Amino acid sequence: MDYLKVSTVEDRINTDFLVIGSGVAGLRAAIELGSQGEVLVVTKDILTESSTEYAQGGVAVALSDEDEVGIHFEDTIRAGDGLCRENAVKILVEEGPERIMELIRWGAEFDKKDSKLDFAIEGAHSRKRILHAHGDSTGKEIERVLVDKVKSFENIKRLTHTMTVDLLVEDGRCYGIVLLKEGRFTLVTARATVLATGGGGQIFARTTNPPVATSDGMAMALRAGAVLEDMEFVQFHPTALYIPGAPQFLLSEAMRGEGGILRNVHGEAFMRNYHPLGELAPRDVVSRAIISEMVRTKSTHVYLDLTHLDSDFIKRRFPRIYKTCLLYNVDITSQRIPISPAAHYTMGGVKTDTEGRTTIRGLYAAGEVACTGVHGANRLASNSLLEGLVFGARAGRSSAEDGLEMPKGVPDVVLSSVARIKDAPLLRDTLRRIMWERVGIIRCKESLGIAREFILRHRGIIKGTYATREEIELRNMFITAMMITETAYHRECSIGAHYRSDFPQKAGCLYHQSCTWREDELIITRTDRESPGGRN
Ligand code: FAD
Ligand code: SIN
């Protein structure tokens, strides 16, 4: 790891518990820690800027009269295509209802029908079980409630616009972080650190993710010596707005749940040709079907068509999407919406057990940055907000209950030299384009080889120490891109969201791959499907 110099005593902060990230997982962990000591939440933008804030469709939970936790379990396992860790899934579906009821007690307002909670359906769910808020602003509502709750604790301090640069680890124990605020490095020491930095959609040119989603936590954890797992499994959402120059705004899967139809540029509905569940087939199937239709019709996009639905219903059910599409001159009540897939969710991440413990003592992880194995090779829609609540609470709880002491005799962190990356914006664009084109929805040895070669050519970036957010993020994106590309290259079969056109068969694919970092080299190890999460 690179060392940064902390020159003055003022540049040190001590806290009992450190939480990095203020999305659903970080905030939920912080709330659990609120009664346990001094808590510091560090986040690189404003408090609410996160994937959580933009989550649309909803949160899956087995609470409706027609549902059971056992059916939610089965649906999650089926979506994961054989690679879910069943103990983690069991916890998710069993503890989910209590976490949601608690959120409602704290003030969350989920949409209702005739005074009862209104449950929607999304792809690969066999029951209506998706709770939503303000139609299509579920994440914003959850974030609002969690932020209010966090603010009710005097001992939870918040440090915004603050970039975590590196985790500090000595003798296998994480004792804090180095952060960057207004150009100054600061050393923070803590009894326990919870990593909740979200995913890495920004590594791909087309993504639904906000700018903060640059996989910092994954790259930092790898450099610090943690084990990461399942990095080749990236979920591509089938329906993101496709208008050149417009953002790749998500068009919620709930729109297909309410009857939206996918049509190619000739107006033909095509999903039944690909899967018996049609528009509600698993996301990887829908994304690949869209790509096939785009190739077959030589077009850049297909359409999502809601025009046969009642226009008042559309405006009421999807108000945020309706207003956003209007800004780009698409009235979704009367016009088909041009769409194409985009990178959406990172199934892999920092390996944890079901208590959020990583392979490094004192370091915990929860939410999209973590890999409990709950999603296996593909995530069931709307399971990640629930994951953030359930495993955020668990990580918070265990980081207090493990009873780690405050680190003593913390050494000075010594700065080697701060480097600059030449043409960082151009390199970032090129990396994102290559990852989208070569390591995207359909991969093969040749395409992955091109991406590997590009990453290898720019390996120097990985070794540097940087002092701007832009450069720190780019370094992290290169490291995570390397993990995704290498694991995808080595997995010579197709399962869940990982599809190899040169190895389309699933046979022989039931194993996990771990990533570790030794002497600046990425090491990939294959582990058995049944091996437990967390420390090994
Ligand atoms: P995030 O919510 O992304 O929070 C990460 C936090 O870490 C942010 O505060 C960020 O600023 C901070 N951070 C990152 N790096 C650093 C650093 N270096 N230093 C300091 N802070 C840092 N899931 C569902 O279940 N249902 C949905 O309907 C749904 N819709 C979605 C719609 C969109 C457009 C997107 C992008 C995702 C959607 N998802 C949905 C997925 C879900 O929103 C995310 O997986 C989940 O919110 C992740 O929560 P998190 O707390 O792990 O991370
Ligand atoms: C969506 O609304 O389609 C996103 C749901 C999710 O990613 O779980």
Coordinates of C-alpha atoms and ligand atoms in Angstrom, one line a residue:
M1 CA 0.0 0.0 0.0
D2 CA 1.1 3.6 -0.6
Y3 CA 1.8 5.8 2.4
L4 CA 0.5 9.3 2.9
K5 CA 2.1 11.8 5.2
V6 CA 0.0 13.2 7.9
S7 CA 2.1 16.2 8.9
T8 CA 0.4 17.7 11.9
V9 CA -1.5 16.5 15.0
E10 CA -4.6 18.5 13.9
D11 CA -4.8 16.0 11.1
R12 CA -5.9 13.2 13.3
I13 CA -9.4 12.2 14.4
N14 CA -10.3 9.4 16.8
T15 CA -13.7 7.8 16.9
D16 CA -15.2 4.6 18.2
F17 CA -16.8 3.7 15.0
L18 CA -16.3 4.8 11.5
V19 CA -18.8 4.3 8.7
I20 CA -17.8 5.1 5.1
G21 CA -20.8 5.9 2.9
S22 CA -24.2 7.4 3.5
G23 CA -26.5 5.2 1.4
V24 CA -29.0 2.7 2.9
A25 CA -26.3 0.3 4.2
G26 CA -24.0 3.0 5.8
L27 CA -26.9 4.9 7.4
R28 CA -28.5 1.7 8.7
A29 CA -25.2 0.6 10.2
A30 CA -24.7 4.0 11.8
I31 CA -28.1 3.9 13.4
E32 CA -27.3 0.5 15.0
L33 CA -24.1 2.0 16.4
G34 CA -25.8 5.2 17.6
S35 CA -26.2 3.8 21.1
Q36 CA -22.7 2.2 21.3
G37 CA -20.3 5.2 21.2
E38 CA -19.0 8.0 19.0
V39 CA -19.8 7.3 15.4
L40 CA -18.3 9.2 12.4
V41 CA -20.0 8.9 9.0
V42 CA -17.7 9.9 6.1
T43 CA -19.2 10.5 2.7
K44 CA -17.7 11.9 -0.5
D45 CA -20.5 14.2 -1.6
I46 CA -23.6 15.6 0.1
L47 CA -25.2 13.2 2.5
T48 CA -27.9 11.9 0.2
E49 CA -25.9 11.5 -3.0
S50 CA -25.9 7.7 -3.5
S51 CA -27.5 4.9 -5.6
T52 CA -30.0 4.6 -2.8
E53 CA -31.3 8.1 -3.4
Y54 CA -32.2 7.2 -7.1
A55 CA -33.7 3.7 -6.5
Q56 CA -37.0 3.6 -8.2
G57 CA -39.0 0.4 -8.4
G58 CA -39.0 -0.5 -4.7
V59 CA -38.0 -2.8 -2.0
A60 CA -38.9 -6.5 -2.1
V61 CA -40.3 -7.9 1.1
A62 CA -42.5 -10.9 1.9
L63 CA -45.3 -9.0 3.7
S64 CA -48.3 -9.3 1.4
D65 CA -51.2 -11.7 2.2
E66 CA -50.4 -13.8 -0.9
D67 CA -46.6 -14.1 -0.1
E68 CA -44.4 -16.1 2.2
V69 CA -40.7 -15.7 3.1
G70 CA -40.1 -19.2 1.7
I71 CA -41.3 -18.1 -1.7
H72 CA -39.2 -15.0 -1.6
F73 CA -36.2 -17.3 -0.7
E74 CA -37.0 -19.6 -3.7
D75 CA -37.2 -16.6 -6.1
T76 CA -33.9 -15.2 -4.9
I77 CA -32.1 -18.5 -5.2
R78 CA -33.5 -19.1 -8.7
A79 CA -32.3 -15.6 -9.8
G80 CA -28.9 -16.3 -8.4
D81 CA -28.6 -19.2 -10.8
G82 CA -27.0 -21.7 -8.3
L83 CA -24.4 -19.4 -6.7
C84 CA -26.4 -17.8 -3.8
R85 CA -25.2 -18.6 -0.3
E86 CA -28.4 -20.0 1.2
N87 CA -27.7 -19.0 4.8
A88 CA -27.4 -15.3 3.7
V89 CA -30.6 -15.5 1.6
K90 CA -32.5 -17.0 4.5
I91 CA -31.4 -14.1 6.7
L92 CA -32.4 -11.6 4.1
V93 CA -35.9 -12.8 3.6
E94 CA -36.5 -13.7 7.3
E95 CA -35.3 -10.4 8.7
G96 CA -36.5 -8.2 5.8
P97 CA -40.1 -7.8 7.2
E98 CA -38.9 -6.6 10.6
R99 CA -36.5 -4.1 9.0
I100 CA -39.3 -2.7 6.8
M101 CA -41.8 -2.5 9.7
E102 CA -39.2 -0.6 11.7
L103 CA -38.7 1.8 8.8
I104 CA -42.4 2.4 8.7
R105 CA -42.4 3.1 12.5
W106 CA -39.6 5.6 11.8
G107 CA -41.8 7.4 9.3
A108 CA -41.4 5.8 5.9
E109 CA -44.5 6.2 3.8
F110 CA -44.9 3.4 1.3
D111 CA -47.7 3.7 -1.3
K112 CA -51.1 2.2 -0.2
K113 CA -54.2 0.9 -2.0
D114 CA -57.5 1.0 0.0
S115 CA -55.5 1.7 3.1
K116 CA -53.3 -1.4 2.7
L117 CA -49.7 -1.5 1.5
D118 CA -49.6 -1.7 -2.3
F119 CA -47.3 -4.5 -3.6
A120 CA -46.0 -4.4 -7.2
I121 CA -44.4 -7.2 -9.2
E122 CA -41.0 -7.1 -11.1
G123 CA -39.0 -9.5 -13.2
A124 CA -38.4 -13.1 -11.8
H125 CA -40.7 -12.5 -8.7
S126 CA -43.5 -15.1 -8.5
R127 CA -45.6 -12.9 -6.2
K128 CA -46.4 -9.2 -5.8
R129 CA -44.0 -8.1 -3.1
I130 CA -42.4 -4.8 -4.1
L131 CA -43.2 -1.9 -1.8
H132 CA -42.8 1.5 -3.5
A133 CA -43.0 5.1 -2.3
H134 CA -44.3 8.2 -4.2
G135 CA -44.7 5.9 -7.2
D136 CA -41.1 5.6 -8.3
S137 CA -39.1 7.4 -5.6
T138 CA -38.7 4.5 -3.2
G139 CA -34.9 5.1 -2.5
K140 CA -35.4 8.8 -1.8
E141 CA -38.1 8.0 0.8
I142 CA -35.9 5.4 2.5
E143 CA -32.9 7.7 2.5
R144 CA -35.0 10.6 3.9
V145 CA -36.1 8.4 6.8
L146 CA -32.7 7.1 7.6
V147 CA -31.0 10.5 7.4
D148 CA -33.7 11.9 9.8
K149 CA -33.0 9.0 12.2
V150 CA -29.2 9.4 12.0
K151 CA -29.6 13.1 12.8
S152 CA -31.6 12.2 15.9
F153 CA -28.4 10.8 17.5
E154 CA -26.1 13.5 18.9
N155 CA -23.1 11.2 18.9
I156 CA -23.3 10.4 15.1
K157 CA -21.1 13.0 13.4
R158 CA -21.2 13.5 9.6
L159 CA -18.3 14.5 7.4
T160 CA -19.6 15.3 3.9
H161 CA -17.6 16.1 0.7
T162 CA -14.8 13.9 2.2
M163 CA -13.1 11.3 0.1
T164 CA -11.8 8.2 1.8
V165 CA -8.5 7.4 0.2
D166 CA -7.2 4.3 1.8
L167 CA -7.9 1.8 4.6
L168 CA -5.1 1.5 7.2
V169 CA -4.2 -2.1 8.1
E170 CA -1.4 -3.4 10.3
D171 CA -0.9 -7.1 11.2
G172 CA -4.3 -8.0 9.7
R173 CA -6.2 -5.4 11.8
C174 CA -7.9 -2.3 10.2
Y175 CA -7.3 0.6 12.5
G176 CA -8.7 3.4 10.5
I177 CA -8.5 5.4 7.2
V178 CA -6.8 8.2 5.4
L179 CA -9.3 10.7 4.1
L180 CA -9.0 13.8 1.9
K181 CA -10.9 16.9 2.6
E182 CA -10.3 20.2 0.9
G183 CA -6.9 19.1 -0.3
R184 CA -5.7 18.0 3.2
F185 CA -5.1 14.4 4.2
T186 CA -6.4 13.3 7.6
L187 CA -5.8 10.1 9.6
V188 CA -8.9 8.7 11.3
T189 CA -8.5 5.9 13.8
A190 CA -11.4 3.8 15.0
R191 CA -12.2 0.6 16.9
A192 CA -14.1 -0.6 13.9
T193 CA -14.7 0.6 10.4
V194 CA -17.8 -0.2 8.3
L195 CA -17.3 0.0 4.6
A196 CA -20.6 1.0 2.8
T197 CA -19.3 2.7 -0.3
G198 CA -21.8 1.1 -2.8
G199 CA -21.1 -0.2 -6.3
G200 CA -19.1 0.6 -9.4
G201 CA -21.4 1.2 -12.3
Q202 CA -19.3 4.2 -13.4
I203 CA -16.7 1.8 -14.7
F204 CA -19.0 1.2 -17.7
A205 CA -19.8 3.9 -20.3
R206 CA -23.5 3.2 -20.0
T207 CA -24.7 3.1 -16.5
T208 CA -27.7 3.9 -14.4
N209 CA -25.5 4.7 -11.4
P210 CA -24.7 8.2 -10.0
P211 CA -21.2 9.7 -10.3
V212 CA -20.2 8.6 -6.8
A213 CA -20.4 4.9 -7.8
T214 CA -16.8 4.4 -8.7
S215 CA -16.1 1.2 -6.7
D216 CA -13.7 3.0 -4.2
G217 CA -14.5 0.6 -1.4
M218 CA -13.8 -2.5 -3.4
A219 CA -10.4 -1.2 -4.7
M220 CA -9.4 0.1 -1.2
A221 CA -10.3 -3.2 0.4
L222 CA -8.3 -5.2 -2.2
R223 CA -5.2 -2.9 -1.6
A224 CA -5.6 -3.3 2.1
G225 CA -5.5 -7.1 1.8
A226 CA -9.1 -8.2 2.0
V227 CA -10.7 -11.0 -0.1
L228 CA -13.2 -10.0 -2.8
E229 CA -15.5 -12.4 -4.4
D230 CA -17.8 -12.9 -7.5
M231 CA -16.5 -9.7 -9.2
E232 CA -17.3 -11.0 -12.7
F233 CA -21.0 -10.7 -12.0
V234 CA -22.2 -7.3 -13.0
Q235 CA -25.9 -6.8 -13.5
F236 CA -27.0 -4.9 -16.6
H237 CA -30.4 -3.3 -16.3
P238 CA -32.4 -3.8 -19.6
T239 CA -34.1 -0.4 -19.7
A240 CA -32.1 2.8 -19.5
L241 CA -33.1 5.9 -21.5
Y242 CA -31.3 6.0 -24.9
I243 CA -31.2 9.5 -26.2
P244 CA -27.8 10.7 -27.4
G245 CA -26.7 13.5 -25.0
A246 CA -29.3 12.6 -22.3
P247 CA -28.4 10.8 -19.1
Q248 CA -28.9 7.1 -19.1
F249 CA -31.9 7.5 -16.8
L250 CA -33.3 4.3 -15.4
L251 CA -36.8 3.2 -16.6
S252 CA -37.9 1.0 -13.7
E253 CA -38.6 -2.6 -14.2
A254 CA -41.9 -1.9 -12.4
M255 CA -43.0 -0.3 -15.8
R256 CA -42.8 -3.8 -17.3
G257 CA -44.4 -5.1 -14.1
E258 CA -47.4 -2.9 -14.8
G259 CA -47.7 -4.1 -18.4
G260 CA -45.0 -2.2 -20.4
I261 CA -44.0 -4.0 -23.6
L262 CA -40.6 -4.1 -25.3
R263 CA -40.7 -3.5 -29.0
N264 CA -37.9 -3.5 -31.6
V265 CA -37.5 -0.6 -34.0
H266 CA -40.1 -2.2 -36.3
G267 CA -42.7 -2.1 -33.5
E268 CA -42.6 -5.9 -32.9
A269 CA -42.9 -7.2 -29.4
F270 CA -40.1 -9.7 -29.1
M271 CA -39.6 -10.9 -25.5
R272 CA -41.9 -14.0 -25.9
N273 CA -39.5 -15.3 -28.6
Y274 CA -36.7 -15.4 -25.9
H275 CA -38.4 -16.5 -22.7
P276 CA -41.8 -17.8 -21.5
L277 CA -41.9 -15.0 -18.8
G278 CA -41.7 -12.4 -21.6
E279 CA -41.0 -8.9 -20.3
L280 CA -40.7 -10.3 -16.8
A281 CA -37.9 -12.7 -17.5
P282 CA -34.7 -12.4 -15.4
R283 CA -32.7 -9.2 -16.2
D284 CA -29.8 -10.9 -17.9
V285 CA -32.1 -12.7 -20.3
V286 CA -34.0 -9.4 -21.1
S287 CA -30.7 -7.5 -21.6
R288 CA -29.3 -10.1 -24.0
A289 CA -32.6 -10.3 -25.9
I290 CA -32.5 -6.5 -26.4
I291 CA -28.9 -6.7 -27.6
S292 CA -29.9 -9.5 -30.1
E293 CA -32.8 -7.4 -31.4
M294 CA -30.6 -4.4 -31.8
V295 CA -28.1 -6.4 -33.7
R296 CA -30.8 -8.1 -35.9
T297 CA -32.4 -4.8 -36.7
K298 CA -29.1 -2.9 -37.0
S299 CA -30.3 -0.2 -34.5
T300 CA -28.9 1.5 -31.4
H301 CA -31.9 0.9 -29.2
V302 CA -35.4 -0.7 -28.8
Y303 CA -38.5 0.8 -27.3
L304 CA -40.4 0.4 -24.0
D305 CA -44.1 0.9 -24.8
L306 CA -46.6 2.0 -22.2
T307 CA -49.0 3.8 -24.6
H308 CA -51.7 1.2 -24.2
L309 CA -52.0 1.9 -20.4
D310 CA -54.2 4.6 -18.9
S311 CA -52.3 7.9 -19.1
D312 CA -53.5 9.1 -15.6
F313 CA -52.4 5.8 -14.1
I314 CA -48.9 6.2 -15.7
K315 CA -48.5 9.8 -14.4
R316 CA -49.6 8.7 -10.9
R317 CA -47.6 5.5 -10.8
F318 CA -44.4 6.8 -12.3
P319 CA -44.4 10.6 -11.7
R320 CA -40.6 11.0 -11.5
I321 CA -40.0 9.0 -14.7
Y322 CA -42.8 10.8 -16.5
K323 CA -41.4 14.3 -15.6
T324 CA -37.8 13.3 -16.5
C325 CA -38.7 11.9 -19.9
L326 CA -40.7 15.0 -20.7
L327 CA -37.5 17.0 -20.2
Y328 CA -36.1 15.1 -23.2
N329 CA -39.3 15.5 -25.2
V330 CA -40.7 12.0 -24.6
D331 CA -44.3 11.9 -23.3
I332 CA -44.4 8.3 -22.0
T333 CA -48.2 8.3 -22.0
S334 CA -48.3 8.7 -25.8
Q335 CA -44.8 7.9 -27.1
R336 CA -42.6 4.8 -27.0
I337 CA -39.5 5.3 -25.0
P338 CA -36.1 4.6 -26.7
I339 CA -34.1 2.4 -24.4
S340 CA -31.0 0.2 -24.3
P341 CA -29.3 -1.7 -21.4
A342 CA -26.8 -0.1 -18.9
A343 CA -24.6 -1.4 -16.1
H344 CA -26.6 -1.3 -12.9
Y345 CA -25.4 -3.4 -10.0
T346 CA -22.2 -5.1 -8.8
M347 CA -23.1 -8.5 -7.4
G348 CA -19.6 -9.2 -6.2
G349 CA -17.6 -7.3 -3.7
V350 CA -15.7 -7.5 -0.4
K351 CA -16.3 -10.9 1.0
T352 CA -18.2 -10.9 4.3
D353 CA -19.8 -13.4 6.6
T354 CA -23.5 -12.9 7.5
E355 CA -22.4 -10.5 10.3
G356 CA -20.7 -8.2 7.9
R357 CA -17.2 -9.2 9.0
T358 CA -14.6 -9.1 6.2
T359 CA -11.4 -11.1 6.1
I360 CA -9.6 -8.2 7.9
R361 CA -10.2 -7.8 11.6
G362 CA -11.9 -4.5 12.5
L363 CA -13.2 -4.0 8.9
Y364 CA -16.8 -4.7 8.2
A365 CA -18.8 -4.2 4.9
A366 CA -22.4 -4.0 3.9
G367 CA -24.6 -3.1 1.0
E368 CA -23.5 -3.1 -2.7
V369 CA -19.7 -3.0 -1.8
A370 CA -20.0 -6.3 0.1
C371 CA -20.5 -9.8 -1.1
T372 CA -22.4 -12.0 1.4
G373 CA -23.3 -14.3 -1.5
V374 CA -26.9 -13.2 -1.1
H375 CA -27.3 -12.5 -4.9
G376 CA -25.2 -15.3 -6.3
A377 CA -24.6 -14.8 -10.0
N378 CA -27.6 -12.5 -10.5
R379 CA -29.6 -10.2 -8.2
L380 CA -33.4 -10.5 -7.9
A381 CA -34.9 -7.1 -8.6
S382 CA -35.5 -4.8 -5.6
N383 CA -33.5 -7.1 -3.2
S384 CA -30.7 -4.6 -2.7
L385 CA -32.5 -1.9 -0.7
L386 CA -33.5 -4.8 1.6
E387 CA -30.0 -6.1 1.6
G388 CA -28.7 -2.7 2.7
L389 CA -31.2 -2.6 5.6
V390 CA -30.7 -6.1 6.8
F391 CA -26.9 -6.5 6.4
G392 CA -26.3 -2.8 7.3
A393 CA -27.9 -3.4 10.7
R394 CA -26.0 -6.7 11.1
A395 CA -22.6 -5.1 10.2
G396 CA -23.3 -2.2 12.7
R397 CA -24.3 -4.6 15.4
S398 CA -21.3 -7.0 15.1
S399 CA -18.8 -4.2 14.8
A400 CA -19.9 -3.1 18.3
E401 CA -20.4 -6.6 19.7
D402 CA -17.0 -7.8 18.6
G403 CA -15.7 -5.5 21.3
L404 CA -12.4 -4.4 19.6
E405 CA -10.2 -2.0 21.5
M406 CA -9.2 1.4 20.3
P407 CA -5.9 0.9 18.4
K408 CA -2.9 2.1 20.4
G409 CA 0.4 3.5 19.3
V410 CA -0.8 4.3 15.8
P411 CA 2.2 5.0 13.6
D412 CA 2.6 8.1 11.5
V413 CA 1.5 7.5 8.0
V414 CA 4.3 8.6 5.7
L415 CA 3.8 10.1 2.3
S416 CA 6.0 8.8 -0.5
S417 CA 5.0 11.2 -3.2
V418 CA 1.8 12.4 -4.7
A419 CA 1.5 11.7 -8.4
R420 CA -0.6 13.2 -11.2
I421 CA -2.3 11.3 -13.9
K422 CA -1.9 12.8 -17.4
D423 CA -5.1 13.2 -19.3
A424 CA -7.3 11.7 -16.5
P425 CA -10.7 12.6 -18.0
L426 CA -9.7 11.1 -21.4
L427 CA -8.4 7.9 -19.7
R428 CA -11.5 7.6 -17.7
D429 CA -13.7 7.9 -20.8
T430 CA -11.6 5.3 -22.6
L431 CA -11.6 2.8 -19.7
R432 CA -15.4 3.2 -19.5
R433 CA -15.9 2.7 -23.2
I434 CA -13.6 -0.4 -23.3
M435 CA -15.3 -2.0 -20.3
W436 CA -18.8 -1.4 -21.9
E437 CA -17.8 -2.7 -25.3
R438 CA -15.5 -5.6 -24.2
V439 CA -16.5 -6.6 -20.7
G440 CA -20.2 -5.9 -21.0
I441 CA -23.4 -7.9 -21.5
I442 CA -21.8 -10.4 -23.9
R443 CA -18.1 -11.3 -23.4
C444 CA -15.6 -13.6 -25.1
K445 CA -11.9 -14.4 -24.9
E446 CA -11.0 -12.0 -27.6
S447 CA -13.0 -9.0 -26.2
L448 CA -11.7 -9.7 -22.7
G449 CA -8.2 -9.9 -24.0
I450 CA -8.4 -6.4 -25.5
A451 CA -9.6 -5.0 -22.2
R452 CA -6.9 -6.9 -20.3
E453 CA -4.3 -5.5 -22.6
F454 CA -5.6 -1.9 -22.1
I455 CA -5.6 -2.2 -18.3
L456 CA -2.1 -3.8 -18.3
R457 CA -0.8 -0.9 -20.4
H458 CA -2.0 1.5 -17.8
R459 CA -0.9 -0.5 -14.7
G460 CA 1.3 2.4 -13.5
I461 CA -1.9 4.3 -12.5
I462 CA -2.7 1.6 -9.9
K463 CA 0.6 2.2 -8.1
G464 CA 0.3 6.0 -7.6
T465 CA -0.9 8.1 -4.6
Y466 CA -3.1 10.9 -5.7
A467 CA -4.5 14.0 -4.0
T468 CA -7.6 14.8 -6.1
R469 CA -11.0 13.0 -6.1
E470 CA -10.8 12.6 -9.9
E471 CA -7.5 10.8 -9.8
I472 CA -8.3 8.7 -6.7
E473 CA -11.5 7.5 -8.4
L474 CA -9.7 6.7 -11.6
R475 CA -7.1 4.6 -9.8
N476 CA -10.0 2.7 -8.0
M477 CA -11.9 2.2 -11.3
F478 CA -8.8 0.7 -12.9
I479 CA -8.3 -1.7 -10.0
T480 CA -11.9 -2.9 -10.0
A481 CA -12.0 -3.1 -13.8
M482 CA -9.0 -5.4 -13.5
M483 CA -10.8 -7.6 -11.1
I484 CA -13.9 -7.8 -13.2
T485 CA -12.0 -8.4 -16.4
E486 CA -9.7 -11.0 -15.0
T487 CA -12.4 -13.0 -13.3
A488 CA -14.6 -12.8 -16.4
Y489 CA -11.6 -14.0 -18.5
H490 CA -11.0 -17.0 -16.2
R491 CA -14.6 -18.1 -16.0
E492 CA -15.0 -20.1 -19.2
C493 CA -18.7 -20.8 -19.0
S494 CA -21.9 -18.8 -18.7
I495 CA -24.0 -18.3 -15.5
G496 CA -26.3 -15.6 -14.2
A497 CA -25.2 -12.2 -15.4
H498 CA -21.9 -13.5 -16.8
Y499 CA -22.3 -14.5 -20.4
R500 CA -19.5 -15.8 -22.6
S501 CA -20.4 -16.1 -26.3
D502 CA -17.5 -18.6 -26.7
F503 CA -18.6 -20.7 -23.7
P504 CA -22.4 -20.4 -23.6
Q505 CA -22.9 -23.5 -21.5
K506 CA -23.5 -23.5 -17.7
A507 CA -22.0 -26.9 -17.1
G508 CA -19.0 -26.7 -14.8
C509 CA -19.8 -23.2 -13.7
L510 CA -20.8 -23.7 -10.1
Y511 CA -17.8 -22.2 -8.3
H512 CA -16.8 -18.8 -6.9
Q513 CA -13.7 -16.8 -7.7
S514 CA -11.9 -14.7 -5.1
C515 CA -9.5 -11.8 -5.7
T516 CA -6.6 -10.9 -3.5
W517 CA -3.7 -8.4 -3.9
R518 CA -0.1 -9.5 -3.2
E519 CA 2.9 -7.4 -4.0
D520 CA 1.0 -5.4 -6.6
E521 CA -0.3 -8.5 -8.3
L522 CA -3.9 -9.6 -8.6
I523 CA -4.3 -13.2 -7.5
I524 CA -7.5 -15.1 -8.5
T525 CA -8.5 -18.3 -6.6
R526 CA -11.3 -20.6 -7.4
T527 CA -13.4 -21.8 -4.4
D528 CA -16.2 -24.3 -4.0
R529 CA -19.8 -23.1 -4.4
E530 CA -20.5 -24.2 -0.8
S531 CA -17.6 -22.5 0.9
P532 CA -18.7 -20.1 3.7
G533 CA -18.6 -16.3 3.4
G534 CA -16.3 -14.2 5.5
R535 CA -13.1 -15.2 7.2
N536 CA -11.6 -18.4 6.1
Ligands
FAD1 P1 -25.0 3.7 -2.0 O1 -26.4 4.0 -1.8 O2 -24.5 3.8 -3.4 O3 -24.1 4.6 -1.1 C1 -22.7 4.6 -1.2 C2 -22.2 5.8 -0.4 O4 -20.8 5.7 -0.3 C3 -22.5 7.1 -1.0 O5 -22.9 8.0 0.1 C4 -21.2 7.6 -1.6 O6 -21.0 9.0 -1.7 C5 -20.2 7.0 -0.6 N1 -18.9 6.8 -1.0 C6 -18.4 6.1 -2.1 N2 -17.1 6.1 -2.2 C7 -16.6 6.9 -1.2 C8 -15.3 7.3 -0.7 N3 -14.2 7.0 -1.4 N4 -15.3 8.1 0.4 C9 -16.4 8.4 1.0 N5 -17.6 8.1 0.7 C10 -17.8 7.3 -0.4 N6 -32.3 -1.5 -5.6 C11 -33.5 -1.9 -5.1 O7 -33.5 -2.8 -4.3 N7 -34.7 -1.4 -5.6 C12 -34.7 -0.4 -6.6 O8 -35.8 0.0 -6.9 C13 -33.5 0.0 -7.1 N8 -33.5 1.0 -8.1 C14 -32.3 1.5 -8.5 C15 -32.2 2.6 -9.4 C16 -31.1 3.2 -9.7 C17 -31.0 4.3 -10.7 C18 -29.8 2.6 -9.2 C19 -28.5 3.3 -9.6 C20 -29.8 1.6 -8.3 C21 -31.1 1.0 -7.9 N9 -31.1 -0.1 -7.1 C22 -32.3 -0.5 -6.6 C23 -29.9 -0.6 -6.4 C24 -29.7 0.1 -5.0 O9 -30.2 1.4 -5.1 C25 -28.3 0.0 -4.5 O10 -27.7 -1.2 -4.7 C26 -28.3 0.4 -3.1 O11 -29.0 1.6 -2.8 C27 -26.8 0.5 -2.6 O12 -26.8 1.0 -1.3 P2 -25.4 1.2 -0.6 O13 -25.7 1.8 0.7 O14 -24.6 0.0 -0.6 O15 -24.6 2.2 -1.5
SIN2 C1 -35.9 -0.8 -11.0 O1 -36.7 0.0 -10.6 O2 -36.0 -1.4 -12.1 C2 -34.6 -1.1 -10.2 C3 -34.9 -2.2 -9.3 C4 -33.6 -2.8 -8.9 O3 -32.6 -2.5 -9.4 O4 -33.7 -3.6 -8.0

